Coordinates of C-alpha atoms in Angstrom, one line a residue:
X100 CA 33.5 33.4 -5.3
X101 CA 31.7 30.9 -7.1
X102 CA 31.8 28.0 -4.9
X103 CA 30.2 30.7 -2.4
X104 CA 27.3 31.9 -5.1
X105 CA 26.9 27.9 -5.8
X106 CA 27.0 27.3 -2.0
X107 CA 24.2 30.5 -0.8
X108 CA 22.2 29.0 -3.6
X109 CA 21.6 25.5 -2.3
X110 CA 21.2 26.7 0.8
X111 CA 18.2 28.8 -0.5
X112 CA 16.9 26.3 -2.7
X113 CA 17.0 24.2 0.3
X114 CA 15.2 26.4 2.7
X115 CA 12.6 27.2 0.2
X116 CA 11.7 23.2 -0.4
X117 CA 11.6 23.1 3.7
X118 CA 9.0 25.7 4.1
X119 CA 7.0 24.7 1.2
X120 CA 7.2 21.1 2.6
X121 CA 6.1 22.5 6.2
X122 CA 3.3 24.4 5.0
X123 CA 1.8 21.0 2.9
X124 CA 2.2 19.5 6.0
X125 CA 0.3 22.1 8.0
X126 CA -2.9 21.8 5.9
X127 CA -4.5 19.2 7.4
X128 CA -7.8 17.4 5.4
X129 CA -10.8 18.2 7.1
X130 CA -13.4 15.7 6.4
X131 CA -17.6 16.7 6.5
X132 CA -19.8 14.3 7.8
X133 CA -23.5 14.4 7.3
X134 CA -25.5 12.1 9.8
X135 CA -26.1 9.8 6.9
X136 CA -22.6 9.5 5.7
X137 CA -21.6 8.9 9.3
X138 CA -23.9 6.1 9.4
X139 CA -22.6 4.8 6.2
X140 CA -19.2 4.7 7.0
X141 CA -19.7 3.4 10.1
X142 CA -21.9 0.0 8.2
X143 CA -19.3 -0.5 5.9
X144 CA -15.9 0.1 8.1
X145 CA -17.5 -1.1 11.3
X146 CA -15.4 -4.2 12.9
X147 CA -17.8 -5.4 14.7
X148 CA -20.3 -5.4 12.1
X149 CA -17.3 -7.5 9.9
X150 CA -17.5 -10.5 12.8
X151 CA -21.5 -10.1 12.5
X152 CA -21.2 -10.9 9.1
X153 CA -18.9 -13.5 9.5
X154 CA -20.9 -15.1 12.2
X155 CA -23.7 -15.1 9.8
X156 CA -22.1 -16.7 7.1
X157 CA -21.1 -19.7 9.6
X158 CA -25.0 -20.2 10.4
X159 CA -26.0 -19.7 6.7
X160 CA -23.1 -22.4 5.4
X161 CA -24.7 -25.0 8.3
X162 CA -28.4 -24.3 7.1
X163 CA -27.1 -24.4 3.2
X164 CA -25.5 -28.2 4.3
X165 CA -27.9 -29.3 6.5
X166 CA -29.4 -32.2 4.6
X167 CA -25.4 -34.1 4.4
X168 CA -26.5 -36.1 7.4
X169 CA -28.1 -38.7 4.3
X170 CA -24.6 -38.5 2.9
X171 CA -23.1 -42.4 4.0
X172 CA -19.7 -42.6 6.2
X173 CA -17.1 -44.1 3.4
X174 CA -14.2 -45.6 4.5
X175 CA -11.4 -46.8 2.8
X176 CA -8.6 -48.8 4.1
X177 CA -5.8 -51.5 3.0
X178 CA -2.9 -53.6 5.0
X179 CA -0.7 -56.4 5.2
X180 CA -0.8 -59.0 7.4
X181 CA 1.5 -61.8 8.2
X182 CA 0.8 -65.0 9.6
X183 CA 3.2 -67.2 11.8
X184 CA 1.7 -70.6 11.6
X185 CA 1.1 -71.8 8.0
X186 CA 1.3 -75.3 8.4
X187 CA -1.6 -76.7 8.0
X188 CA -2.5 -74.7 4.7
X189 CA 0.8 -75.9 3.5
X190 CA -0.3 -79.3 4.2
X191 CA -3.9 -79.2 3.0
X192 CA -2.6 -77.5 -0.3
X193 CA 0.2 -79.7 -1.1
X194 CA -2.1 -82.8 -0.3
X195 CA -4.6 -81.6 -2.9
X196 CA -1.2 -81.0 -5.4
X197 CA -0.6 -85.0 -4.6
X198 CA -4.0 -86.0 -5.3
X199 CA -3.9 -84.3 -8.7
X200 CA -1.0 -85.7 -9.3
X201 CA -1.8 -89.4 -9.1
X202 CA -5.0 -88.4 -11.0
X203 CA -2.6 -87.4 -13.6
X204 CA -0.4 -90.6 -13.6
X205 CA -3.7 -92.6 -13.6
X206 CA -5.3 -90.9 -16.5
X207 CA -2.6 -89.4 -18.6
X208 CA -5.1 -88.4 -21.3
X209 CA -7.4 -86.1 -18.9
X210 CA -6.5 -82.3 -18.5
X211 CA -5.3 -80.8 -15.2
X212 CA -4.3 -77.7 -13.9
X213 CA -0.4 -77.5 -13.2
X214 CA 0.3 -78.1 -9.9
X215 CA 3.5 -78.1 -7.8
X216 CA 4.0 -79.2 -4.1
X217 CA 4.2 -75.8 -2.0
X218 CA 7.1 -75.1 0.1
X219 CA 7.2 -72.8 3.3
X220 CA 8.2 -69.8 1.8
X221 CA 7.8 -66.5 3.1
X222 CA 5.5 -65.5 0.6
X223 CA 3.1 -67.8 1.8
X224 CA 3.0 -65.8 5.3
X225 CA 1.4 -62.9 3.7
X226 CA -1.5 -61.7 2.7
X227 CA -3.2 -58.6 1.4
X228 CA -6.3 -57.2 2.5
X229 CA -8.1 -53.8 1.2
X230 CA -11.3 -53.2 2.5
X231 CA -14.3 -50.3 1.3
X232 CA -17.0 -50.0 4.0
X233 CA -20.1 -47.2 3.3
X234 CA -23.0 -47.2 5.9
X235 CA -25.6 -45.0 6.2
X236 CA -27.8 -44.3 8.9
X237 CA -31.2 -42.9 8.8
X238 CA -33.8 -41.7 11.5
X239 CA -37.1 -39.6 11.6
X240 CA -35.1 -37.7 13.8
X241 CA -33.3 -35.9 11.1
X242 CA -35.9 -34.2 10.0
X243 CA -36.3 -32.0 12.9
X244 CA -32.3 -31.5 12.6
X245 CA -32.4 -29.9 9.2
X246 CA -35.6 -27.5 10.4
X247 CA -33.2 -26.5 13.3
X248 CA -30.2 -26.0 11.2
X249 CA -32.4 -23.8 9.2
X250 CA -34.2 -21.9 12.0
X251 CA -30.5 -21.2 13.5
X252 CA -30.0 -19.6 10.2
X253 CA -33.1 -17.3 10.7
X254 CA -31.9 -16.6 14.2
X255 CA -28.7 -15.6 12.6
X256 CA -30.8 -12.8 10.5
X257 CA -32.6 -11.6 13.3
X258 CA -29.1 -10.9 15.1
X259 CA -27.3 -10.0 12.7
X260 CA -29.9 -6.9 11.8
X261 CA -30.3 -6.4 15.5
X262 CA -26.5 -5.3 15.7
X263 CA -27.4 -2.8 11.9
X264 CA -29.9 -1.3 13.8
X265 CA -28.3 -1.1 17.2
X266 CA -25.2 0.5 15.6
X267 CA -27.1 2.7 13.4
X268 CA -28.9 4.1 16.3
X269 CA -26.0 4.6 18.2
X270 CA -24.1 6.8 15.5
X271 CA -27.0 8.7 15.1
X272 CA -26.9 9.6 18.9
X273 CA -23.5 10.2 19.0
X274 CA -24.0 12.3 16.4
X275 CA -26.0 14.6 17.8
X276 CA -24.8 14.3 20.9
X277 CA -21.9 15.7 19.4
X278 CA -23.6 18.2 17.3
X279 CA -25.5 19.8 20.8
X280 CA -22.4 20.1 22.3
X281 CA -20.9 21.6 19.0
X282 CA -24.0 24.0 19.6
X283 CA -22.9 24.6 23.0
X284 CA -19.6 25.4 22.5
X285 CA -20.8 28.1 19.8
X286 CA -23.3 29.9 22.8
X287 CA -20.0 29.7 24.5
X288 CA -18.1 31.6 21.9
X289 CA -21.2 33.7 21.3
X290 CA -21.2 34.8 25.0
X291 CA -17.5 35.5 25.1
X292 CA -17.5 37.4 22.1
X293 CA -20.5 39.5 24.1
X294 CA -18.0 39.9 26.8
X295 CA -15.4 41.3 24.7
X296 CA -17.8 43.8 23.2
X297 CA -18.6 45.0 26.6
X298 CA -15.3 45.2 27.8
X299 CA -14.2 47.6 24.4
X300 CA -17.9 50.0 25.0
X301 CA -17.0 49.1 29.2
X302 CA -13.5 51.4 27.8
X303 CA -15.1 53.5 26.1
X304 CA -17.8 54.6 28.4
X305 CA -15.1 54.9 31.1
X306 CA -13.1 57.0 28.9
X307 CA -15.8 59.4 28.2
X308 CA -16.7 59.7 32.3
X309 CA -20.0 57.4 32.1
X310 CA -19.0 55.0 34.0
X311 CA -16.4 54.6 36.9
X312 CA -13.2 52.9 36.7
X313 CA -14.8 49.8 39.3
X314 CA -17.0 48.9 36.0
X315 CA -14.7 49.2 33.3
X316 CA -12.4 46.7 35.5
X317 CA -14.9 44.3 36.0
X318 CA -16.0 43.8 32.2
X319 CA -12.2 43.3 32.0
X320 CA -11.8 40.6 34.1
X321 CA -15.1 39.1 33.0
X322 CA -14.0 38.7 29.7
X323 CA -10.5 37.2 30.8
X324 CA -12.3 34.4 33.0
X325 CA -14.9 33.5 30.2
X326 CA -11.6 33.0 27.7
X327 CA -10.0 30.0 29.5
X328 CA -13.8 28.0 29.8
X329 CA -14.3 28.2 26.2
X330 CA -10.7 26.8 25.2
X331 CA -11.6 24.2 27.5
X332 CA -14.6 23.6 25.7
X333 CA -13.2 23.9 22.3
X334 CA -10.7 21.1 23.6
X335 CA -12.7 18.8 25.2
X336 CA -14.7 18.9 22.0
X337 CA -12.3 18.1 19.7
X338 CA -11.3 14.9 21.8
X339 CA -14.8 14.0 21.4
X340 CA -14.7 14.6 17.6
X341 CA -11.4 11.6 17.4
X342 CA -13.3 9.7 19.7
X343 CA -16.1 9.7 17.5
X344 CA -14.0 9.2 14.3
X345 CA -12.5 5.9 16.2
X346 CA -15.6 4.7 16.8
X347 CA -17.0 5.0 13.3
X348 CA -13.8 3.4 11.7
X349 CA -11.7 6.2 10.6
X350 CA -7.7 5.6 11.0
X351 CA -7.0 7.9 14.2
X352 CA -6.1 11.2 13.9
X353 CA -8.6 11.8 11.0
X354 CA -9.8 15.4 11.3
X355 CA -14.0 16.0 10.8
X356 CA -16.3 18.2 10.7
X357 CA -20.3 18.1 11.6
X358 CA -22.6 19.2 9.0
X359 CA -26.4 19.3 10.2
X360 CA -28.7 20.8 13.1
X361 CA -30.8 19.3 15.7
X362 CA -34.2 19.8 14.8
X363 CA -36.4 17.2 15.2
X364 CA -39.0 16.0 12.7
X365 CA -42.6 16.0 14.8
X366 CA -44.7 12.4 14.6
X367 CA -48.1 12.1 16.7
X368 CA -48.8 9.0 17.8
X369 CA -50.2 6.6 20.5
X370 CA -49.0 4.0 22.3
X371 CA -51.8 2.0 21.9
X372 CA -52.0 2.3 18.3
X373 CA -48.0 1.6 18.0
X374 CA -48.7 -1.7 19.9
X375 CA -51.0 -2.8 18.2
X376 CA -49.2 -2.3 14.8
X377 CA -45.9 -3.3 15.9
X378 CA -45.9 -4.7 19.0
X379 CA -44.8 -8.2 17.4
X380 CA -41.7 -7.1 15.3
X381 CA -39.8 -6.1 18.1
X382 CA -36.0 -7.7 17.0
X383 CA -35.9 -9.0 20.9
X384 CA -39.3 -10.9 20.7
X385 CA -38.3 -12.0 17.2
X386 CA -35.3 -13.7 18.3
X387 CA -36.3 -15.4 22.1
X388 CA -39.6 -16.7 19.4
X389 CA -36.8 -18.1 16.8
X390 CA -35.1 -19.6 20.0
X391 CA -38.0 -21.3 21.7
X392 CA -39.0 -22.4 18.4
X393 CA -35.5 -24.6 17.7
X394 CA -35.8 -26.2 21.6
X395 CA -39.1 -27.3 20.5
X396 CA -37.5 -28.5 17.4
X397 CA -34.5 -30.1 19.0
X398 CA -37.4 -31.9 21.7
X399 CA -39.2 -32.9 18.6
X400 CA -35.8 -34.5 17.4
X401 CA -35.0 -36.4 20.8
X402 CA -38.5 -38.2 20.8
X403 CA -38.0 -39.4 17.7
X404 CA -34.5 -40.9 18.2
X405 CA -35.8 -42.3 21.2
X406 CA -39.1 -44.1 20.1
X407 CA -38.7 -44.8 16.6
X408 CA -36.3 -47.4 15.0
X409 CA -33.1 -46.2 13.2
X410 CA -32.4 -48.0 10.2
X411 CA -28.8 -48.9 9.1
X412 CA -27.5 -49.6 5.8
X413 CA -23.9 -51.0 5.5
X414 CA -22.1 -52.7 3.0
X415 CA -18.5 -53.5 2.5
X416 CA -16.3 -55.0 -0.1
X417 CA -12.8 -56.7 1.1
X418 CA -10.6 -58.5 -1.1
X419 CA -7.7 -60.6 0.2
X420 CA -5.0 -61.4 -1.8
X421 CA -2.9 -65.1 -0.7
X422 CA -0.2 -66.8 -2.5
X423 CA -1.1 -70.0 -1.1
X424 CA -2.0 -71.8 -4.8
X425 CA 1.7 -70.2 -5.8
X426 CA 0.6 -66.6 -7.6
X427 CA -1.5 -63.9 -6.1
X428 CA -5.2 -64.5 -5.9
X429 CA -8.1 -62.6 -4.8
X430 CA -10.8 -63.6 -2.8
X431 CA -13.8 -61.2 -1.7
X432 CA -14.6 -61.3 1.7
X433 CA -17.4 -58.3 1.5
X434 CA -20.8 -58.4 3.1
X435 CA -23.9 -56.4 2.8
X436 CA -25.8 -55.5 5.9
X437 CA -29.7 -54.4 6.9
X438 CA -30.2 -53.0 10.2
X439 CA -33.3 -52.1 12.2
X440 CA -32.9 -51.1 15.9
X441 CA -34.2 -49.5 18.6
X442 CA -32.5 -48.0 21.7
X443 CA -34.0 -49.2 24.8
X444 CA -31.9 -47.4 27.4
X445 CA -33.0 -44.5 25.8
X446 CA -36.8 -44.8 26.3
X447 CA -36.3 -45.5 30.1
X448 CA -37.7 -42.3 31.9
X449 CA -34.6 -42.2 34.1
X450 CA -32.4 -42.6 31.0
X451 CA -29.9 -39.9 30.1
X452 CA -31.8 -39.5 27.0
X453 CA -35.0 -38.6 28.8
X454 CA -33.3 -36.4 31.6
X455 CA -32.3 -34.2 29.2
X456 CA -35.6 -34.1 27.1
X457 CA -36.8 -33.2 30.7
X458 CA -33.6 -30.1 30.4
X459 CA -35.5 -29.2 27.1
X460 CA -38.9 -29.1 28.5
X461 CA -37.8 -26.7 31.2
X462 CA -36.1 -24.4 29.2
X463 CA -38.6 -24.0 26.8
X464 CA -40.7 -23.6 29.8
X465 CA -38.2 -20.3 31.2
X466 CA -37.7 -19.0 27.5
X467 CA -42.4 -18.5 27.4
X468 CA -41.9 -16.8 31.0
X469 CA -38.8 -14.3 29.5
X470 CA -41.1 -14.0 26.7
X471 CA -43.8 -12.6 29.1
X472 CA -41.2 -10.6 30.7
X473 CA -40.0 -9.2 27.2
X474 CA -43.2 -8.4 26.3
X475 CA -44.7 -6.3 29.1
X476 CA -41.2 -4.6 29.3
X477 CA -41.7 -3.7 25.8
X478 CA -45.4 -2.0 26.4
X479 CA -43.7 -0.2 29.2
X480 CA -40.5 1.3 27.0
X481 CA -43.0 2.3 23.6
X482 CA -45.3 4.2 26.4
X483 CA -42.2 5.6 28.0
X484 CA -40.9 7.0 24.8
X485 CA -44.3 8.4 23.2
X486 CA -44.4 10.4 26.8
X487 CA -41.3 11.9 26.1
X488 CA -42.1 12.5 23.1
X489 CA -45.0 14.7 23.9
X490 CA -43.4 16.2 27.0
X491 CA -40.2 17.1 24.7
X492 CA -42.4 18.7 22.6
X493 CA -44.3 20.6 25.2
X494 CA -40.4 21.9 26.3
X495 CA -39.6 22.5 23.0
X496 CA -42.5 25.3 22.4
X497 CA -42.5 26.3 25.4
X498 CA -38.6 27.3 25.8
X499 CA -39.1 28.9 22.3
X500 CA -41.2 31.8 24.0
X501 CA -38.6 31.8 26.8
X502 CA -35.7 32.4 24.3
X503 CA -37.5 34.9 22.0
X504 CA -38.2 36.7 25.3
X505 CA -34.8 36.4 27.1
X506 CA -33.2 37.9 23.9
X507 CA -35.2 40.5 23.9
X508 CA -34.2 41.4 27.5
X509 CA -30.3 40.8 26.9
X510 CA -30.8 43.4 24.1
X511 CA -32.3 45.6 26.0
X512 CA -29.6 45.1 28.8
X513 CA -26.8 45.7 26.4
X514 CA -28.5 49.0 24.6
X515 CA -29.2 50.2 28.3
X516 CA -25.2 49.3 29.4
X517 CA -23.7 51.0 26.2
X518 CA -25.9 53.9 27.5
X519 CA -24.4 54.0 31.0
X520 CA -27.8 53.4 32.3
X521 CA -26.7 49.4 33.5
X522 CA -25.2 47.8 35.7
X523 CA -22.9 45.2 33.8
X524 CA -24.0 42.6 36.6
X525 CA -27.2 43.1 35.1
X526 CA -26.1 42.2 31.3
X527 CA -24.3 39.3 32.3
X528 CA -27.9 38.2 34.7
X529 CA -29.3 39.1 31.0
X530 CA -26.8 36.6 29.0
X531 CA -26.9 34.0 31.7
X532 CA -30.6 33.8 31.3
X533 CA -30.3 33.8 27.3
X534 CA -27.5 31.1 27.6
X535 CA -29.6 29.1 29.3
X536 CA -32.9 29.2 27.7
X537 CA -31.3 28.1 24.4
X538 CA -29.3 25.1 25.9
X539 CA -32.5 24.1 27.7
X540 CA -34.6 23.8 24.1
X541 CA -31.5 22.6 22.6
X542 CA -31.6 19.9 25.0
X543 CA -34.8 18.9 24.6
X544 CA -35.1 18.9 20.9
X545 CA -32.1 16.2 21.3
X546 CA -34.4 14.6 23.7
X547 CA -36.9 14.6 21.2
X548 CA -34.7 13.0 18.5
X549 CA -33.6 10.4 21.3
X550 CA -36.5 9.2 22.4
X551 CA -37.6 8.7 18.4
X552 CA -34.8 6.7 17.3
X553 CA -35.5 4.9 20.7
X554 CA -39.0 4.3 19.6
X555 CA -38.4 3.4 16.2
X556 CA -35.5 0.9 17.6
X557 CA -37.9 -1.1 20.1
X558 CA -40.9 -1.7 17.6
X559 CA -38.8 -2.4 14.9
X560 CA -40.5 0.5 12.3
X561 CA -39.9 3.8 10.3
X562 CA -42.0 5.7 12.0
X563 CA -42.1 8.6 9.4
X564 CA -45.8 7.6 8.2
X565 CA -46.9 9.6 11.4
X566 CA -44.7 12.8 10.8
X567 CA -46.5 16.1 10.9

């Protein structure tokens, strides 16, 4: 009996630790986004922000460095090198060793260095060699190098906040994307929620001999269809909600929730007035300028290579070590060198050089026509977006009347149906109309927001100066 108590017990103990697991598990963290956290989260998770940065720090590191073209080209090097044929310093050394010898015998009472007739060893095949070489080369042309290495940098800036803003823009509009189709889904809801009301007064009434059993069924059925739409909708939206999640850096699976409304904060402004203020710090314009100006500086840097000297500075130190007088001895072999030259070839109009200065010129040339381009297109976009800003806003007020008023009538449908004194065609007409009258102002206030941030993108500006 007590292996059997000791054995129920585990088994219960076990059971209840499942369960409790199970239901941990089932709670699933549901995380609330504001449109501004979205966007944070997005800036500091964002992958391809990460390579931005990283492409940024490249150009800034060769802008920071640009002045080690002054730095001279050291070069170090040593080696050993044997000789074959050492006969005739063999000979010339051991005929000075005679000389000094007989000098010796002839004076006995004058110093000399020891000397000793030199044999053909193998030592004397040999000799050592080190050798320490720095040159440096200098031209006007440099100059031009470091501003271009520097202006790349800038280029880098104008890029790297391009991709901020483009990416900041773009969770914003997924956002409320999202958010009007979260609205959607809750008219969806609203209207099926509607539906099932009318199909419990659609019993009653029949119940009570107002209405015949024809209606009663087809508020039924009504209310069936409308069920399977809305879990597709509730469906489809969630797989937009992971989708979003994704895209914004969260690990997958992550569950969220939208907090916020689309209403869109009014600004009056002209297009004329816009392009005048801000026509020229449009990111696009910014960065074609930075490029044309670093062809002109890279043009700048070719003429002066080609036409103007380059001076070269080399020196080089190289002992060479020889046992010919019988121990190691050194002997410096270095040299220190001056050099002014020009490049001929390179001032020849058919030259390589000058065929691609030509390259340059014509580029340059094609970058001031895209800049033409840019800049028309970008009067035509600001104009484009302050007209649907004003015609969103005309929608806006004007499908406010329409909603106040189709509410009104869907009310009045309903009161007349729970009466007995409507058709339920009629109420559903009535909801139809209501339905679609909120999407419709719905839809333009996001059009509204749109064609803001779209605004604010293109001329590079906060815009909330003009708000209402």
């Amino acid at each position: 009996m007590r292996k059997i108590f000791i054995a129920s017990l585990a088994i219960v103990m076990v059971s209840i630790f499942a369960a409790s697991a199970q239901q941990d598990g089932g709670q699933e963290e549901v995380i609330t986004l504001t449109v501004e956290q979205a966007v944070e989260y997005a800036l500091q998770n964002s992958r391809d922000l990460k390579s931005n940065d990283i492409d940024l720090a490249i150009k800034e590191r060769s802008a920071k460095y640009s002045w080690n073209v002054f730095l001279p080209e050291i070069t170090l090097s040593g080696s050993a090198a044997r000789t074959t044929d050492i006969d005739s310093t063999l000979q010339s050394a051991n005929g000075s060793a005679q000389i000094m010898q007989m000098i010796k015998g002839l004076h006995p009472g004058v110093p000399l260095p020891e000397v000793s007739i030199l044999e053909a060893e193998e030592k004397y095949h040999w000799a050592l060699v080190g050798n320490i070489n720095a040159q440096l080369n200098l031209s006007l042309a440099y100059i031009y190098s470091i501003k271009a290495a520097k202006a790349g940098y800038e280029g880098g800036k104008i890029t790297w906040e391009q991709s901020q803003k483009q990416t900041i823009m773009n969770i914003k509009k997924l956002f409320y994307g999202l958010l009007l189709q979260q609205e959607s889904l809750e008219i969806q809801r609203m209207s099926l929620e509607n539906a099932r009301q009318r199909a419990a007064q659609a019993q009653v009434n029949f119940n009570n001999g107002r209405i015949p059993q024809l209606q009663f069924f087809n508020a039924q059925v009504t209310y069936e269809n409308q069920r399977p739409e809305v879990e597709t909708a509730e469906r489809s939206f969630n797989q937009q909600l992971d989708t979003f999640a994704f895209l914004i850096g969260m690990p997958v699976g992550t569950k969220i929730e939208l907090s916020g409304s689309i209403e869109p904060e009014y600004v009056n402004v002209t297009t004329e007035e816009l392009l005048e203020k801000y026509g020229e710090q449009n990111l696009n314009v910014r960065s074609l300028q930075n490029n044309i100006d670093i062809l002109n500086m890279n043009l700048k840097a070719l003429n002066l290579s080609s036409y103007t000297p380059a001076l070269v500075l080399s020196y080089g130190w190289q002992p060479v070590g020889t046992w010919w007088s019988g121990d190691l001895d050194f002997a410096d072999q270095g040299s220190l060198s001056i050099t002014l030259a020009f490049n001929i070839t390179n001032m020849l109009p058919w030259s390589a050089n000058r065929q691609k200065a030509q390259d340059l010129k014509d580029n340059i040339s094609k970058l001031n026509l895209t800049m033409e381009t840019l800049t028309e297109n970008q009067k035509v976009q600001v104009r484009k977006a302050v007209d649907t800003l004003n015609q969103a806003r005309e929608q806006i007020d004007s499908m406010g009347r329409t909603v106040e008023l189709a509410r009104r009538s869907y009310d009045m449908s309903v009161s007349s149906f729970n009466n007995g004194r409507m058709e339920l065609l009629d109420v559903r007409d009535a909801q139809t109309q209501l339905n679609q009258a909120m999407l419709g102002q719905l839809n333009q206030k996001f059009n509204y927001i749109s064609a803001l941030m779209d605004l604010e993108y293109e001329l590079n500006s906060d815009l909330s100066e003009y708000k209402e």
